[in-house]
Protein backbone atom coordinates (compact mmCIF):
# COMPACT_ATOMS: atom_id res chain seq x y z
CA UNK A 1 0.00 0.00 0.00
CA UNK A 2 1.38 3.39 -1.00
CA UNK A 3 0.01 5.36 1.93
CA UNK A 4 -1.70 7.82 -0.43
CA UNK A 5 -5.41 8.34 -0.08
CA UNK A 6 -7.58 8.84 -3.17
CA UNK A 7 -8.91 12.34 -3.74
CA UNK A 8 -12.61 12.90 -3.36
CA UNK A 9 -14.72 15.43 -5.23
CA UNK A 10 -14.65 17.68 -2.17
CA UNK A 11 -10.87 17.69 -1.77
CA UNK A 12 -9.13 20.90 -2.82
CA UNK A 13 -7.27 20.71 -6.12
CA UNK A 14 -3.62 19.74 -6.08
CA UNK A 15 -1.42 22.79 -6.38
CA UNK A 16 1.03 23.01 -9.20
CA UNK A 17 4.68 23.54 -8.30
CA UNK A 18 6.86 26.23 -9.75
CA UNK A 19 10.43 24.99 -9.44
CA UNK A 20 12.92 27.82 -9.53
CA UNK A 21 16.20 26.09 -10.38
CA UNK A 22 19.21 28.21 -9.55
CA UNK A 23 22.96 27.78 -9.91
CA UNK A 24 24.92 27.35 -6.67
CA UNK A 25 25.84 31.02 -6.25
CA UNK A 26 22.37 32.41 -6.93
CA UNK A 27 21.31 32.17 -3.29
CA UNK A 28 24.48 33.90 -2.12
CA UNK A 29 24.53 36.99 -4.34
CA UNK A 30 25.68 35.50 -7.62
CA UNK A 31 25.86 37.42 -10.85
CA UNK A 32 23.05 39.86 -11.64
CA UNK A 33 20.06 38.16 -13.24
CA UNK A 34 20.83 34.90 -11.44
CA UNK A 35 19.87 35.84 -7.88
CA UNK A 36 16.65 34.54 -6.33
CA UNK A 37 16.43 35.30 -2.63
CA UNK A 38 14.09 33.97 0.03
CA UNK A 39 12.32 37.35 -0.19
CA UNK A 40 11.90 36.88 -3.97
CA UNK A 41 10.44 33.43 -3.34
CA UNK A 42 8.03 34.71 -0.67
CA UNK A 43 6.89 37.59 -2.89
CA UNK A 44 6.29 35.30 -5.85
CA UNK A 45 4.42 32.85 -3.62
CA UNK A 46 2.13 35.60 -2.33
CA UNK A 47 1.33 36.69 -5.87
CA UNK A 48 0.62 33.16 -7.11
CA UNK A 49 -1.50 32.23 -4.11
CA UNK A 50 -2.66 28.73 -3.29
CA UNK A 51 -2.78 27.56 -6.92
CA UNK A 52 1.01 27.24 -7.16
CA UNK A 53 3.66 26.27 -4.63
CA UNK A 54 7.00 27.99 -5.31
CA UNK A 55 10.10 25.93 -4.53
CA UNK A 56 13.71 26.99 -4.96
CA UNK A 57 15.93 24.16 -6.16
CA UNK A 58 19.60 25.02 -5.67
CA UNK A 59 21.83 23.00 -7.99
CA UNK A 60 24.44 22.65 -5.24
CA UNK A 61 21.97 20.99 -2.87
CA UNK A 62 19.82 19.08 -5.36
CA UNK A 63 21.95 18.31 -8.44
CA UNK A 64 19.97 15.19 -9.37
CA UNK A 65 16.68 17.12 -9.40
CA UNK A 66 18.15 19.83 -11.61
CA UNK A 67 19.71 17.25 -13.96
CA UNK A 68 16.39 15.38 -14.22
CA UNK A 69 14.85 18.45 -15.85
CA UNK A 70 17.86 18.99 -18.15
CA UNK A 71 17.64 22.78 -18.25
CA UNK A 72 19.55 24.46 -21.06
CA UNK A 73 20.81 27.07 -18.61
CA UNK A 74 20.32 28.13 -15.03
CA UNK A 75 18.45 29.85 -13.57
CA UNK A 76 15.22 28.39 -14.95
CA UNK A 77 11.56 28.14 -14.01
CA UNK A 78 9.71 24.85 -14.50
CA UNK A 79 5.99 24.55 -13.72
CA UNK A 80 4.81 21.01 -12.96
CA UNK A 81 1.64 19.39 -11.72
CA UNK A 82 1.17 15.70 -11.01
CA UNK A 83 4.46 14.87 -12.71
CA UNK A 84 3.68 16.72 -15.93
CA UNK A 85 5.62 19.74 -17.09
CA UNK A 86 3.22 22.55 -17.97
CA UNK A 87 5.62 25.39 -18.73
CA UNK A 88 9.32 26.26 -18.74
CA UNK A 89 11.23 29.54 -18.87
CA UNK A 90 14.99 30.04 -18.96
CA UNK A 91 16.40 32.87 -16.88
CA UNK A 92 14.69 34.79 -14.08
CA UNK A 93 12.25 37.22 -15.65
CA UNK A 94 10.54 39.72 -13.36
CA UNK A 95 7.56 38.41 -11.37
CA UNK A 96 5.27 40.75 -13.33
CA UNK A 97 6.04 38.62 -16.40
CA UNK A 98 5.95 35.22 -14.70
CA UNK A 99 2.76 35.48 -12.63
CA UNK A 100 0.28 35.90 -15.51
CA UNK A 101 1.98 33.17 -17.56
CA UNK A 102 1.95 30.67 -14.70
CA UNK A 103 -1.60 31.46 -13.60
CA UNK A 104 -2.84 31.11 -17.19
CA UNK A 105 -1.45 27.57 -17.17
CA UNK A 106 -3.03 26.52 -13.87
CA UNK A 107 -5.91 28.88 -13.06
CA UNK A 108 -8.59 27.38 -15.37
CA UNK A 109 -8.11 23.89 -13.90
CA UNK A 110 -7.79 25.31 -10.40
CA UNK A 111 -11.02 27.28 -10.71
CA UNK A 112 -12.95 24.28 -12.11
CA UNK A 113 -11.71 21.97 -9.36
CA UNK A 114 -12.31 24.46 -6.56
CA UNK A 115 -15.71 25.61 -7.78
Backbone as a printed PyTorch tensor [residue, N CA C, xyz], in Angstrom:
tensor([[[  0.8400,  -1.1760,   0.0000],
         [  0.0000,   0.0000,   0.0000],
         [  0.8820,   1.2340,   0.0000]],

        [[  0.5220,   2.2210,  -0.8170],
         [  1.3760,   3.3890,  -1.0000],
         [  1.2580,   4.4160,   0.1100]],

        [[  0.1870,   4.3600,   0.8930],
         [  0.0110,   5.3570,   1.9320],
         [ -0.6950,   6.6090,   1.4340]],

        [[ -0.9820,   6.6800,   0.1380],
         [ -1.6990,   7.8250,  -0.4260],
         [ -3.1790,   7.5260,  -0.4470]],

        [[ -3.9680,   8.4940,  -0.0640],
         [ -5.4070,   8.3380,  -0.0840],
         [ -5.9530,   8.9090,  -1.3770]],

        [[ -7.0000,   8.2890,  -1.9370],
         [ -7.5810,   8.8400,  -3.1650],
         [ -8.2550,  10.1690,  -2.8760]],

        [[ -8.2590,  11.0300,  -3.8720],
         [ -8.9110,  12.3370,  -3.7400],
         [-10.4060,  12.1780,  -3.9370]],

        [[-11.1700,  12.8940,  -3.1660],
         [-12.6140,  12.9010,  -3.3570],
         [-12.9970,  14.1800,  -4.0950]],

        [[-14.2440,  14.2510,  -4.4970],
         [-14.7210,  15.4310,  -5.2300],
         [-14.6800,  16.6850,  -4.3670]],

        [[-14.6670,  16.5140,  -3.0470],
         [-14.6550,  17.6800,  -2.1670],
         [-13.2530,  18.1120,  -1.7680]],

        [[-12.2370,  17.3200,  -2.0990],
         [-10.8680,  17.6930,  -1.7710],
         [-10.4450,  18.8900,  -2.6080]],

        [[ -9.6120,  19.7730,  -2.0240],
         [ -9.1290,  20.8990,  -2.8180],
         [ -8.2260,  20.3850,  -3.9390]],

        [[ -8.1310,  21.1410,  -5.0200],
         [ -7.2700,  20.7120,  -6.1250],
         [ -5.8070,  20.6730,  -5.6890]],

        [[ -5.0420,  19.8480,  -6.3680],
         [ -3.6160,  19.7370,  -6.0850],
         [ -2.9130,  20.9340,  -6.7040]],

        [[ -2.1460,  21.6310,  -5.8870],
         [ -1.4180,  22.7940,  -6.3770],
         [ -0.3310,  22.3610,  -7.3460]],

        [[ -0.1150,  23.1950,  -8.3230],
         [  1.0260,  23.0080,  -9.2000],
         [  2.2600,  23.4760,  -8.4330]],

        [[  3.4250,  23.1000,  -8.9090],
         [  4.6760,  23.5400,  -8.2950],
         [  5.4940,  24.2950,  -9.3200]],

        [[  5.9500,  25.4550,  -8.9270],
         [  6.8600,  26.2300,  -9.7510],
         [  8.2440,  26.0250,  -9.1690]],

        [[  9.0560,  25.2560,  -9.8710],
         [ 10.4260,  24.9930,  -9.4420],
         [ 11.3080,  26.0980,  -9.9970]],

        [[ 11.9880,  26.7830,  -9.1220],
         [ 12.9200,  27.8220,  -9.5320],
         [ 14.3090,  27.2220,  -9.3370]],

        [[ 14.8880,  26.7430, -10.4340],
         [ 16.1950,  26.0930, -10.3760],
         [ 17.2810,  27.1480, -10.5450]],

        [[ 18.1720,  27.1840,  -9.5640],
         [ 19.2080,  28.2100,  -9.5540],
         [ 20.5920,  27.5810,  -9.4590]],

        [[ 21.5820,  28.2600, -10.0580],
         [ 22.9560,  27.7780,  -9.9140],
         [ 23.4250,  27.9760,  -8.4750]],

        [[ 24.4870,  27.3110,  -8.0760],
         [ 24.9240,  27.3510,  -6.6720],
         [ 25.1050,  28.7360,  -6.0720]],

        [[ 25.5710,  29.7040,  -6.8150],
         [ 25.8370,  31.0230,  -6.2500],
         [ 24.6240,  31.9350,  -6.2250]],

        [[ 23.5260,  31.5360,  -6.8190],
         [ 22.3710,  32.4140,  -6.9330],
         [ 21.7450,  32.7510,  -5.5890]],

        [[ 21.8720,  31.8990,  -4.6020],
         [ 21.3130,  32.1740,  -3.2870],
         [ 22.2710,  33.0200,  -2.4490]],

        [[ 23.4860,  33.1620,  -2.9030],
         [ 24.4790,  33.9020,  -2.1170],
         [ 24.9890,  35.1360,  -2.8680]],

        [[ 24.1340,  35.7560,  -3.6500],
         [ 24.5330,  36.9870,  -4.3350],
         [ 25.3850,  36.7370,  -5.5470]],

        [[ 24.9570,  35.8080,  -6.3900],
         [ 25.6810,  35.5020,  -7.6170],
         [ 25.6130,  36.6620,  -8.5970]],

        [[ 25.8480,  36.3750,  -9.8350],
         [ 25.8600,  37.4150, -10.8460],
         [ 24.4640,  37.9980, -11.0290]],

        [[ 24.3630,  39.2610, -11.4220],
         [ 23.0480,  39.8630, -11.6370],
         [ 22.2330,  39.0410, -12.6290]],

        [[ 20.9260,  38.9500, -12.3700],
         [ 20.0620,  38.1560, -13.2370],
         [ 20.0060,  36.6970, -12.8370]],

        [[ 20.8480,  36.2830, -11.8890],
         [ 20.8290,  34.8970, -11.4370],
         [ 20.4270,  34.7850,  -9.9720]],

        [[ 20.1870,  35.8900,  -9.3030],
         [ 19.8670,  35.8350,  -7.8850],
         [ 18.3690,  35.6240,  -7.6770]],

        [[ 18.0280,  34.8090,  -6.7050],
         [ 16.6520,  34.5400,  -6.3310],
         [ 16.6570,  34.3010,  -4.8330]],

        [[ 16.3410,  35.3430,  -4.0880],
         [ 16.4330,  35.3010,  -2.6300],
         [ 15.1770,  34.6900,  -2.0110]],

        [[ 15.2520,  34.4470,  -0.7150],
         [ 14.0870,  33.9740,   0.0330],
         [ 12.9660,  35.0090,  -0.0480]],

        [[ 13.3200,  36.2900,  -0.0610],
         [ 12.3180,  37.3490,  -0.1920],
         [ 11.6610,  37.3000,  -1.5730]],

        [[ 12.4510,  37.0260,  -2.6150],
         [ 11.8970,  36.8770,  -3.9660],
         [ 10.9120,  35.7160,  -4.0040]],

        [[ 11.2940,  34.6130,  -3.3700],
         [ 10.4390,  33.4250,  -3.3390],
         [  9.1280,  33.7350,  -2.6050]],

        [[  9.2180,  34.3820,  -1.4540],
         [  8.0280,  34.7120,  -0.6730],
         [  7.1040,  35.6640,  -1.4420]],

        [[  7.6810,  36.6450,  -2.1070],
         [  6.8910,  37.5930,  -2.8860],
         [  6.1720,  36.8970,  -4.0340]],

        [[  6.8900,  36.0380,  -4.7440],
         [  6.2880,  35.3030,  -5.8500],
         [  5.1910,  34.3800,  -5.3280]],

        [[  5.4250,  33.7310,  -4.1990],
         [  4.4190,  32.8470,  -3.6210],
         [  3.1520,  33.6100,  -3.2660]],

        [[  3.2980,  34.7890,  -2.6750],
         [  2.1270,  35.6050,  -2.3340],
         [  1.3210,  35.9520,  -3.5790]],

        [[  2.0150,  36.2800,  -4.6400],
         [  1.3300,  36.6920,  -5.8690],
         [  0.6530,  35.5310,  -6.5730]],

        [[  1.2120,  34.3280,  -6.4590],
         [  0.6190,  33.1640,  -7.1130],
         [ -0.4910,  32.5290,  -6.2730]],

        [[ -0.4540,  32.7540,  -4.9810],
         [ -1.5020,  32.2290,  -4.1140],
         [ -1.4430,  30.7240,  -3.9480]],

        [[ -2.5880,  30.1520,  -3.6150],
         [ -2.6630,  28.7250,  -3.2930],
         [ -2.6020,  27.8160,  -4.5190]],

        [[ -2.7720,  28.3760,  -5.6990],
         [ -2.7780,  27.5570,  -6.9160],
         [ -1.4130,  26.9850,  -7.2600]],

        [[ -0.3520,  27.6420,  -6.7870],
         [  1.0070,  27.2370,  -7.1600],
         [  1.9120,  27.3170,  -5.9380]],

        [[  2.6570,  26.2600,  -5.6940],
         [  3.6580,  26.2750,  -4.6310],
         [  5.0100,  26.5730,  -5.2700]],

        [[  5.6990,  27.5870,  -4.7640],
         [  6.9960,  27.9910,  -5.3080],
         [  8.0990,  27.3260,  -4.4900]],

        [[  8.9740,  26.6040,  -5.1720],
         [ 10.0980,  25.9320,  -4.5270],
         [ 11.3940,  26.3460,  -5.2000]],

        [[ 12.3900,  26.6870,  -4.4130],
         [ 13.7050,  26.9910,  -4.9640],
         [ 14.5440,  25.7210,  -4.9150]],

        [[ 15.0950,  25.3570,  -6.0530],
         [ 15.9290,  24.1610,  -6.1640],
         [ 17.3400,  24.6210,  -6.4950]],

        [[ 18.2060,  24.6060,  -5.4980],
         [ 19.6000,  25.0160,  -5.6660],
         [ 20.3940,  23.8330,  -6.2270]],

        [[ 21.0670,  24.0670,  -7.3320],
         [ 21.8290,  23.0000,  -7.9940],
         [ 22.8750,  22.3810,  -7.0610]],

        [[ 23.4290,  23.1790,  -6.1600],
         [ 24.4430,  22.6550,  -5.2420],
         [ 23.8480,  21.6430,  -4.2710]],

        [[ 22.6150,  21.8780,  -3.8320],
         [ 21.9730,  20.9890,  -2.8680],
         [ 21.1850,  19.8590,  -3.5080]],

        [[ 20.6680,  20.0690,  -4.7010],
         [ 19.8160,  19.0790,  -5.3640],
         [ 20.2350,  18.8610,  -6.8200]],

        [[ 21.4860,  18.4530,  -7.0510],
         [ 21.9480,  18.3130,  -8.4380],
         [ 21.1530,  17.2910,  -9.2480]],

        [[ 20.7160,  16.2100,  -8.6290],
         [ 19.9660,  15.1860,  -9.3660],
         [ 18.6130,  15.7160,  -9.8310]],

        [[ 17.9700,  16.5380,  -9.0170],
         [ 16.6830,  17.1170,  -9.4020],
         [ 16.8780,  18.0550, -10.5860]],

        [[ 17.8820,  18.9020, -10.5020],
         [ 18.1530,  19.8300, -11.6060],
         [ 18.4810,  19.0530, -12.8750]],

        [[ 19.3530,  18.0500, -12.7730],
         [ 19.7100,  17.2470, -13.9590],
         [ 18.4980,  16.5520, -14.5550]],

        [[ 17.5550,  16.1140, -13.7140],
         [ 16.3920,  15.3850, -14.2200],
         [ 15.5310,  16.2480, -15.1410]],

        [[ 15.6010,  17.5560, -14.9830],
         [ 14.8460,  18.4540, -15.8470],
         [ 15.6720,  18.9280, -17.0440]],

        [[ 16.9530,  18.6480, -17.0520],
         [ 17.8560,  18.9890, -18.1550],
         [ 17.6710,  20.4210, -18.6610]],

        [[ 17.7890,  21.4080, -17.7680],
         [ 17.6390,  22.7840, -18.2460],
         [ 18.8040,  23.1680, -19.1570]],

        [[ 18.5220,  23.9890, -20.1420],
         [ 19.5540,  24.4640, -21.0630],
         [ 20.5250,  25.3630, -20.3190]],

        [[ 19.9800,  26.1750, -19.4250],
         [ 20.8080,  27.0670, -18.6120],
         [ 20.1080,  27.2940, -17.2810]],

        [[ 20.8670,  27.7480, -16.3230],
         [ 20.3150,  28.1310, -15.0270],
         [ 20.5580,  29.6130, -14.8420]],

        [[ 19.6730,  30.2800, -14.2090],
         [ 18.4450,  29.8490, -13.5750],
         [ 17.3540,  29.5170, -14.5840]],

        [[ 16.3420,  28.7760, -14.1080],
         [ 15.2160,  28.3950, -14.9500],
         [ 13.9930,  28.1570, -14.0810]],

        [[ 12.8340,  28.4670, -14.6320],
         [ 11.5570,  28.1430, -14.0110],
         [ 11.0000,  26.9080, -14.7030]],

        [[ 10.4280,  25.9720, -13.9330],
         [  9.7070,  24.8470, -14.5010],
         [  8.4290,  24.6750, -13.6810]],

        [[  7.2920,  24.7170, -14.3610],
         [  5.9930,  24.5480, -13.7240],
         [  5.5400,  23.1100, -13.9440]],

        [[  5.2540,  22.4080, -12.8610],
         [  4.8120,  21.0140, -12.9610],
         [  3.5690,  20.8020, -12.1000]],

        [[  2.7820,  19.8390, -12.5280],
         [  1.6450,  19.3880, -11.7220],
         [  1.4380,  17.9060, -12.0050]],

        [[  1.3790,  17.1410, -10.9220],
         [  1.1680,  15.6980, -11.0090],
         [  2.1530,  15.0400, -11.9700]],

        [[  3.4050,  15.4740, -11.9090],
         [  4.4560,  14.8650, -12.7140],
         [  4.5290,  15.3190, -14.1570]],

        [[  3.6550,  16.2190, -14.5530],
         [  3.6790,  16.7200, -15.9300],
         [  4.2150,  18.1380, -15.9640]],

        [[  5.1050,  18.3830, -16.9040],
         [  5.6160,  19.7370, -17.0920],
         [  4.5930,  20.5400, -17.8840]],

        [[  4.2160,  21.6880, -17.3280],
         [  3.2240,  22.5460, -17.9700],
         [  3.8380,  23.7360, -18.6870]],

        [[  5.0040,  24.1790, -18.1880],
         [  5.6170,  25.3920, -18.7270],
         [  7.0590,  25.4580, -18.2620]],

        [[  7.9000,  26.1000, -19.0720],
         [  9.3170,  26.2590, -18.7410],
         [  9.7970,  27.5970, -19.2580]],

        [[ 10.6560,  28.2440, -18.4830],
         [ 11.2300,  29.5400, -18.8670],
         [ 12.6810,  29.5710, -18.4140]],

        [[ 13.5850,  29.8860, -19.3190],
         [ 14.9880,  30.0420, -18.9590],
         [ 15.1940,  31.4350, -18.3980]],

        [[ 16.1200,  31.5790, -17.4800],
         [ 16.4020,  32.8670, -16.8780],
         [ 15.4410,  33.1680, -15.7380]],

        [[ 15.5680,  34.3450, -15.1670],
         [ 14.6930,  34.7860, -14.0840],
         [ 14.0080,  36.0890, -14.4750]],

        [[ 12.9660,  36.0070, -15.3010],
         [ 12.2500,  37.2230, -15.6470],
         [ 11.5720,  37.7970, -14.4100]],

        [[ 11.2090,  39.0340, -14.4680],
         [ 10.5440,  39.7210, -13.3610],
         [  9.2110,  39.0390, -13.0560]],

        [[  8.8100,  39.0480, -11.8050],
         [  7.5620,  38.4140, -11.3720],
         [  6.3550,  38.9270, -12.1500]],

        [[  6.3860,  40.1930, -12.5570],
         [  5.2690,  40.7490, -13.3320],
         [  5.0670,  39.9900, -14.6340]],

        [[  6.1290,  39.4090, -15.1780],
         [  6.0360,  38.6240, -16.4000],
         [  5.6400,  37.1830, -16.1080]],

        [[  6.1450,  36.6360, -15.0190],
         [  5.9540,  35.2240, -14.6960],
         [  4.5540,  34.9290, -14.1740]],

        [[  4.0450,  35.7630, -13.2920],
         [  2.7610,  35.4830, -12.6300],
         [  1.6290,  35.2580, -13.6240]],

        [[  1.3950,  36.1540, -14.5960],
         [  0.2790,  35.8980, -15.5100],
         [  0.4810,  34.6460, -16.3630]],

        [[  1.7180,  34.3690, -16.7580],
         [  1.9780,  33.1720, -17.5580],
         [  1.6780,  31.9000, -16.7750]],

        [[  2.1470,  31.8610, -15.5350],
         [  1.9510,  30.6740, -14.7030],
         [  0.4680,  30.4940, -14.3670]],

        [[ -0.1820,  31.5700, -13.9620],
         [ -1.6010,  31.4630, -13.6040],
         [ -2.4570,  31.0700, -14.8050]],

        [[ -2.0960,  31.5060, -15.9920],
         [ -2.8360,  31.1130, -17.1910],
         [ -2.7450,  29.6040, -17.4230]],

        [[ -1.6260,  29.0070, -17.0000],
         [ -1.4460,  27.5670, -17.1670],
         [ -2.2220,  26.7570, -16.1390]],

        [[ -2.4090,  27.3030, -14.9310],
         [ -3.0330,  26.5190, -13.8660],
         [ -4.3990,  27.0280, -13.4350]],

        [[ -4.6870,  28.3000, -13.6060],
         [ -5.9120,  28.8820, -13.0630],
         [ -7.1950,  28.2590, -13.6100]],

        [[ -7.3260,  27.9640, -14.9100],
         [ -8.5910,  27.3780, -15.3750],
         [ -8.8890,  26.0460, -14.6700]],

        [[ -7.9150,  25.1720, -14.5690],
         [ -8.1110,  23.8910, -13.8990],
         [ -8.3710,  24.1000, -12.4230]],

        [[ -7.6460,  25.0410, -11.8330],
         [ -7.7850,  25.3120, -10.4000],
         [ -9.2080,  25.8060, -10.1200]],

        [[ -9.6920,  26.7150, -10.9380],
         [-11.0200,  27.2850, -10.7150],
         [-12.0970,  26.2180, -10.8880]],

        [[-11.9680,  25.3440, -11.8960],
         [-12.9460,  24.2810, -12.1130],
         [-12.9810,  23.3120, -10.9460]],

        [[-11.7980,  22.9300, -10.4510],
         [-11.7110,  21.9700,  -9.3580],
         [-12.2070,  22.5530,  -8.0460]],

        [[-11.9350,  23.8250,  -7.8210],
         [-12.3140,  24.4590,  -6.5590],
         [-13.7710,  24.8620,  -6.5390]],

        [[-14.3540,  25.0960,  -7.7190],
         [-15.7140,  25.6140,  -7.7760],
         [-16.7040,  24.5860,  -7.8960]]])
